Structure formats: C-alpha cells, structure tokens
Short mmCIF file of C-alpha atoms and ligand atoms in Angstrom, two decimals:
data_model
loop_
_atom_site.label_atom_id
_atom_site.label_comp_id
_atom_site.label_asym_id
_atom_site.label_seq_id
_atom_site.Cartn_x
_atom_site.Cartn_y
_atom_site.Cartn_z
CA MET A 1 -0.09 0.14 0.11
CA ARG A 2 0.94 3.54 -0.73
CA THR A 3 2.44 5.50 1.97
CA PRO A 4 0.20 8.78 2.76
CA ILE A 5 2.24 11.93 2.90
CA VAL A 6 1.77 15.61 3.83
CA ALA A 7 4.99 17.55 3.26
CA GLY A 8 5.52 21.32 3.86
CA ASN A 9 7.47 23.48 1.52
CA TRP A 10 8.67 26.44 3.21
CA LYS A 11 10.11 27.81 0.25
CA MET A 12 12.27 30.80 0.76
CA ASN A 13 10.58 31.83 4.24
CA THR A 14 11.71 32.36 7.68
CA SER A 15 15.15 33.37 9.25
CA LEU A 16 17.17 30.74 11.07
CA ALA A 17 15.52 31.33 14.34
CA GLU A 18 12.16 31.48 13.26
CA GLY A 19 12.70 28.13 11.18
CA VAL A 20 14.02 26.71 14.19
CA ALA A 21 10.72 27.91 16.43
CA LEU A 22 8.70 26.36 13.59
CA ALA A 23 10.54 23.04 13.59
CA GLN A 24 10.72 22.94 17.14
CA GLY A 25 6.90 23.61 17.38
CA ILE A 26 6.08 20.97 14.78
CA VAL A 27 8.23 18.30 16.62
CA SER A 28 7.04 18.75 20.02
CA GLU A 29 3.36 19.02 19.17
CA LEU A 30 2.93 16.47 16.55
CA ASN A 31 1.26 13.30 18.01
CA ILE A 32 3.42 10.52 16.24
CA ALA A 33 1.10 7.95 17.32
CA ARG A 34 -1.64 9.37 15.39
CA LEU A 35 0.16 9.12 12.11
CA GLY A 36 -0.14 5.32 11.58
CA LYS A 37 1.70 4.48 8.07
CA ALA A 38 1.72 8.10 7.14
CA ASP A 39 4.97 10.30 6.82
CA VAL A 40 5.45 13.85 7.40
CA VAL A 41 8.26 15.61 5.37
CA LEU A 42 9.56 19.11 6.13
CA ALA A 43 11.49 21.06 3.49
CA PRO A 44 13.14 24.02 5.05
CA PRO A 45 15.49 26.42 3.19
CA PHE A 46 18.89 24.73 2.62
CA THR A 47 20.55 27.34 5.23
CA HIS A 48 18.31 25.57 7.78
CA LEU A 49 18.71 21.94 7.13
CA TYR A 50 21.25 21.21 9.25
CA ARG A 51 19.54 22.88 12.72
CA VAL A 52 16.07 21.48 11.47
CA ALA A 53 17.83 18.07 11.12
CA GLU A 54 18.83 18.20 14.56
CA ILE A 55 15.69 19.33 15.65
CA MET A 56 14.16 15.97 14.19
CA ALA A 57 16.92 13.47 14.99
CA ASN A 58 15.54 10.34 15.84
CA LYS A 59 11.66 11.30 15.42
CA PRO A 60 10.16 8.53 13.51
CA LYS A 61 7.84 9.29 10.71
CA LEU A 62 9.44 12.55 10.16
CA HIS A 63 11.58 13.18 7.41
CA LEU A 64 13.69 15.99 5.91
CA ALA A 65 13.53 17.11 2.44
CA GLY A 66 15.68 19.84 0.38
CA GLN A 67 13.40 22.07 -2.03
CA ASN A 68 16.05 21.32 -4.99
CA CYS A 69 19.28 20.00 -5.97
CA HIS A 70 21.57 19.99 -8.83
CA ALA A 71 22.05 17.09 -10.97
CA ALA A 72 25.79 17.10 -10.90
CA GLU A 73 27.43 15.15 -8.15
CA SER A 74 29.97 18.08 -7.30
CA GLY A 75 31.69 20.34 -9.10
CA ALA A 76 32.30 24.37 -10.38
CA PHE A 77 28.17 25.14 -9.83
CA THR A 78 28.58 28.29 -7.59
CA GLY A 79 25.34 28.42 -5.55
CA GLU A 80 24.11 25.36 -5.92
CA VAL A 81 23.81 22.06 -3.62
CA ALA A 82 24.07 18.61 -4.52
CA ALA A 83 21.72 15.54 -3.84
CA GLY A 84 24.94 13.80 -1.83
CA MET A 85 24.96 17.10 0.52
CA LEU A 86 21.46 16.75 1.32
CA ARG A 87 21.77 13.18 2.10
CA SER A 88 24.67 13.66 3.86
CA LEU A 89 23.09 15.85 6.63
CA GLY A 90 19.97 13.58 6.82
CA ALA A 91 17.70 14.63 4.22
CA SER A 92 15.67 11.57 2.76
CA TYR A 93 13.25 13.37 0.10
CA VAL A 94 13.78 16.19 -2.24
CA ILE A 95 11.16 18.36 -4.01
CA LEU A 96 11.86 18.34 -7.96
CA GLY A 97 10.33 20.31 -10.72
CA HIS A 98 8.38 22.75 -8.54
CA SER A 99 6.61 25.29 -10.47
CA GLU A 100 8.40 28.00 -9.21
CA ARG A 101 11.56 26.36 -10.24
CA ARG A 102 10.26 25.86 -14.02
CA GLN A 103 8.67 29.29 -14.27
CA LEU A 104 11.02 31.71 -12.29
CA PHE A 105 14.36 29.54 -12.99
CA GLY A 106 13.89 28.13 -16.47
CA GLU A 107 13.71 24.52 -15.30
CA THR A 108 12.84 21.94 -17.80
CA ASP A 109 11.27 18.28 -18.00
CA ALA A 110 14.56 17.19 -19.30
CA GLY A 111 16.74 18.94 -16.47
CA VAL A 112 14.25 17.62 -13.98
CA ALA A 113 14.68 14.20 -15.19
CA GLU A 114 18.33 14.55 -14.75
CA LYS A 115 17.85 15.77 -10.90
CA VAL A 116 15.47 12.87 -10.28
CA GLU A 117 18.36 10.48 -11.37
CA ALA A 118 20.93 12.17 -9.22
CA ALA A 119 18.25 12.26 -6.46
CA LEU A 120 17.77 8.50 -6.67
CA ALA A 121 21.66 7.57 -6.90
CA GLN A 122 22.04 9.47 -3.54
CA ASN A 123 19.16 7.27 -2.07
CA LEU A 124 16.77 10.82 -1.85
CA ARG A 125 12.95 9.98 -2.88
CA PRO A 126 12.28 12.49 -5.27
CA ILE A 127 8.75 14.31 -4.99
CA VAL A 128 8.53 15.40 -8.59
CA CYS A 129 5.76 18.36 -9.00
CA VAL A 130 3.92 18.24 -12.27
CA GLY A 131 0.77 20.60 -13.26
CA GLU A 132 -0.70 22.99 -15.67
CA LYS A 133 -0.81 26.96 -15.90
CA LEU A 134 -3.77 28.86 -15.93
CA GLU A 135 -3.94 29.47 -19.45
CA GLU A 136 -3.43 25.60 -20.19
CA ARG A 137 -6.24 24.60 -18.03
CA GLU A 138 -8.53 27.40 -19.58
CA ALA A 139 -7.55 25.72 -22.87
CA ASP A 140 -8.55 22.09 -21.56
CA GLU A 141 -4.87 20.91 -21.94
CA GLN A 142 -4.10 19.87 -18.21
CA GLU A 143 -4.10 16.31 -19.18
CA ILE A 144 -1.51 16.54 -21.96
CA VAL A 145 0.46 18.95 -20.04
CA VAL A 146 0.56 16.46 -16.87
CA GLN A 147 1.33 13.42 -19.10
CA LYS A 148 3.81 15.08 -20.76
CA GLN A 149 5.68 16.37 -17.72
CA LEU A 150 5.40 12.93 -16.12
CA THR A 151 6.88 10.90 -18.82
CA GLN A 152 9.65 12.98 -19.78
CA ALA A 153 10.81 13.42 -15.86
CA CYS A 154 10.03 10.05 -14.61
CA PHE A 155 9.58 7.28 -17.40
CA GLY A 156 12.79 6.78 -18.34
CA LEU A 157 13.77 5.17 -15.02
CA SER A 158 13.82 1.49 -14.21
CA GLU A 159 10.77 0.08 -12.25
CA ASP A 160 12.89 0.01 -9.09
CA ASP A 161 14.27 3.51 -9.37
CA PHE A 162 10.25 4.61 -10.44
CA ARG A 163 9.28 2.67 -7.21
CA ARG A 164 10.90 5.50 -4.96
CA VAL A 165 9.37 8.62 -6.88
CA VAL A 166 6.54 10.40 -5.12
CA LEU A 167 4.36 12.35 -7.33
CA ALA A 168 2.79 15.81 -6.46
CA TYR A 169 -0.01 17.34 -8.56
CA GLU A 170 0.59 20.99 -8.23
CA PRO A 171 -2.02 23.13 -10.38
CA VAL A 172 0.11 26.38 -11.01
CA TRP A 173 -3.03 28.62 -10.76
CA ALA A 174 -3.59 27.15 -7.51
CA ILE A 175 -0.17 27.77 -6.08
CA GLY A 176 -0.05 30.51 -3.34
CA THR A 177 -3.25 31.92 -4.93
CA GLY A 178 -5.77 31.01 -2.41
CA LYS A 179 -7.77 29.10 -5.41
CA THR A 180 -7.79 25.41 -4.66
CA ALA A 181 -8.58 22.67 -7.17
CA SER A 182 -11.92 21.42 -6.30
CA PRO A 183 -11.63 17.72 -4.97
CA GLU A 184 -12.91 16.41 -8.25
CA GLN A 185 -10.76 18.43 -10.47
CA ALA A 186 -7.77 17.02 -8.18
CA GLN A 187 -8.72 13.44 -8.19
CA GLU A 188 -9.43 13.54 -12.00
CA ILE A 189 -5.85 14.43 -12.66
CA HIS A 190 -4.44 11.98 -9.78
CA ALA A 191 -6.13 9.25 -11.47
CA LEU A 192 -4.92 9.98 -14.88
CA LEU A 193 -1.47 10.05 -13.39
CA ARG A 194 -2.07 6.72 -11.43
CA LYS A 195 -3.04 5.33 -14.63
CA ALA A 196 -0.19 6.51 -16.62
CA VAL A 197 2.05 4.71 -14.17
CA ALA A 198 -0.13 1.79 -14.44
CA LYS A 199 0.52 1.74 -18.25
CA ARG A 200 4.36 2.57 -18.14
CA TYR A 201 5.13 -0.06 -15.32
CA SER A 202 2.52 -1.91 -13.88
CA ASP A 203 -0.84 -1.81 -11.90
CA ALA A 204 1.30 -2.99 -8.58
CA VAL A 205 3.66 -0.04 -9.09
CA ALA A 206 0.76 2.38 -9.79
CA GLU A 207 -1.14 1.16 -6.67
CA ASN A 208 1.87 1.69 -4.37
CA THR A 209 2.63 5.39 -5.76
CA SER A 210 1.91 8.34 -3.45
CA ILE A 211 0.67 11.15 -5.43
CA LEU A 212 0.27 14.21 -3.20
CA TYR A 213 -1.92 17.13 -4.12
CA GLY A 214 -0.49 20.86 -3.77
CA GLY A 215 -2.08 23.97 -4.26
CA SER A 216 -3.77 26.21 -1.59
CA VAL A 217 -4.25 23.34 0.90
CA LYS A 218 -5.49 24.52 4.31
CA PRO A 219 -7.13 23.13 7.37
CA SER A 220 -10.67 23.96 5.55
CA ASN A 221 -10.18 21.99 2.64
CA ALA A 222 -7.76 19.44 3.34
CA GLU A 223 -9.95 16.52 4.42
CA GLU A 224 -12.05 16.74 1.04
CA LEU A 225 -9.11 16.50 -0.73
CA PHE A 226 -7.51 13.80 1.09
CA ASP A 227 -10.52 11.86 0.84
CA GLN A 228 -10.60 11.47 -2.58
CA PRO A 229 -9.07 7.97 -3.73
CA ASP A 230 -6.15 8.74 -5.52
CA ILE A 231 -5.01 11.87 -3.29
CA ASP A 232 -2.59 10.30 -0.90
CA GLY A 233 -1.68 13.45 1.05
CA GLY A 234 -0.35 16.92 0.27
CA LEU A 235 2.47 19.12 -0.75
CA ILE A 236 1.82 22.38 1.50
CA GLY A 237 3.13 25.63 1.03
CA GLY A 238 1.60 28.80 2.84
CA ALA A 239 0.05 26.73 5.32
CA SER A 240 3.14 24.99 6.35
CA LEU A 241 4.60 27.95 7.79
CA LYS A 242 2.25 27.77 10.87
CA VAL A 243 2.56 24.88 13.23
CA GLU A 244 -1.29 24.69 14.17
CA ASP A 245 -2.12 24.98 10.53
CA PHE A 246 0.32 22.33 9.29
CA LEU A 247 -0.67 19.98 12.03
CA ALA A 248 -4.47 20.37 11.24
CA ILE A 249 -3.65 19.27 7.71
CA VAL A 250 -1.52 16.54 9.00
CA TYR A 251 -4.42 15.10 10.87
CA ALA A 252 -6.69 15.67 8.06
CA LEU A 253 -5.23 12.49 6.31
CA PRO A 254 -7.72 9.88 6.74
CA VAL A 255 -5.22 7.17 8.51
CA ALA A 256 -4.85 10.30 11.30
CA ARG A 257 -8.34 11.25 11.95
CA ARG A 258 -9.88 10.97 15.18
C1 PEP B 301 3.65 24.63 -2.95
O1 PEP B 301 4.67 25.72 -2.82
O2 PEP B 301 4.22 23.49 -3.32
C2 PEP B 301 2.39 25.30 -2.71
C3 PEP B 301 1.25 24.00 -2.89
O3 PEP B 301 2.13 26.32 -2.33
P1 PEP B 301 0.64 26.63 -1.56
O4 PEP B 301 0.34 25.66 -0.46
O5 PEP B 301 0.92 27.91 -0.54
O6 PEP B 301 -0.31 27.17 -2.60
#
C-alpha cells in the first residue's frame, strides 16, 4: 500500500531563528502515534537544514527534504547544492520540478529528469511536481500537460527506481493564490497520473505510488481533498509555516483522523 504523506515546503521563508521555532513547534506538538503509516516531510530552506535535522533527529515518521538539488555530483556550480550534500545532512526526500523552479528559474522536464536520477543515486526520494498553468487549464490542456511532464521527468527510470518516486500534482493556478482545485478536479488528474504509471510500469507500481496534491491546501479544505481515492496527501506551501495549520492538515489524512 502507498504511504500517505504531508510535506511542508517552506520555500524562501523564515529566518534561522523562525525556522528553528517552527520545526521545534512541529516536532514537539506532533502526535506521532496518530500518523499510523503516514509520513511527515519538512522542506526548509537549505540554510536551515542542518539545524532542522538536529531538531528532527530520531523522530520516527518525520523526514527532512531539500527544496531542490543540482543534477551533478559536485563541481563548479556556484550557489548550487548537490543531492549527496542533502543526503549527508540527513535528508531523505527532495522536491524537484516545482512550478516556481520551472517558471522563475527556467527548469525543463529534461533537467528535472536529470535531477530525479541524481536524487535517486544518492538514495533521496524525489517528490516530482507536475501541473498545468492557468491558460493551459482554460484551454482544457491539463491532461496533456501533466502527462508530458510525468513522462519526460520520470518514465526513463527503471521500475525499481520509479518505485521510490513520489508525485505531486500542483496546478500552477492554485499555488499561493488561495484558489484550490476542487476535489473532483484534483482527483481527475491524480487518477490520470496513476493510470499513466500503471501503463508505463504496472498496476502494482501504480497502486504503490504516493501522489500528493498541492495548491492552497488549508485546514478547511484538506479533508475533502484527502478523501479522494487517488489523493495520498499534500504538498503544502503557505499553510506549512504555521504549526497549528500544518498539524491540522496532517491530521486531515484519513489515517490520522480521530
Ligand atoms: C507549493 O509551494 O508547493 C504550494 C502548494 O504552495 P501553497 O500551498 O502556498 O499553494
């Protein structure tokens, strides 16, 4: 069975002191016993990872993630961070192909595919983001767009490698905008992604692939999204910066509800 996951993407937010307080709040208030088979992932800025790793040390079910990595193992890439560096400080996940990386920093599907391989080679689980822009949704092209992103970023992988990939459907028009895809809209794309995985690999691989929804998830809409049969959790931006909101979203996972 696939793992339900709630991942917090802090983006370029918080000073170190604020980030430490946020991580400490989450670690001290999270009721791990409620998580069951679910995992919680925190993706702070690179500068905070070492401290947040210390705060999360030895906490089962809590995982650290980078928000990006470079495809190369090392070298003359000023300002970049390698997958092995993330692994060396305790990260076990890395977010790749986030729409902000694609839109603001020119990342391509081919580039994301290289990063996915680099992450897997360092034993990091990539959280690979796909999603259509507003104009693509308006032109009813969302299915073609996400299918192409998934195919190009992931379908060159062997089955064994793909099994370690987490997917995130993040419609660009819903990220940080307060607009959320309706549960039906999100479910439709999640089902399509799962079907594409089944076709490329197998039904068993598709059944075991965690597919997260991202785009203005908040405590008030998390349950109805997470109730959809192909939505296995969330990638959370804005609402991951408040302990109370983030934990309310974690507890909206069906496995964690009281
Ligand atoms: C994100 O950055 O991945 C995201 C989903 O952001 P928000 O929750 O703020 O829309």
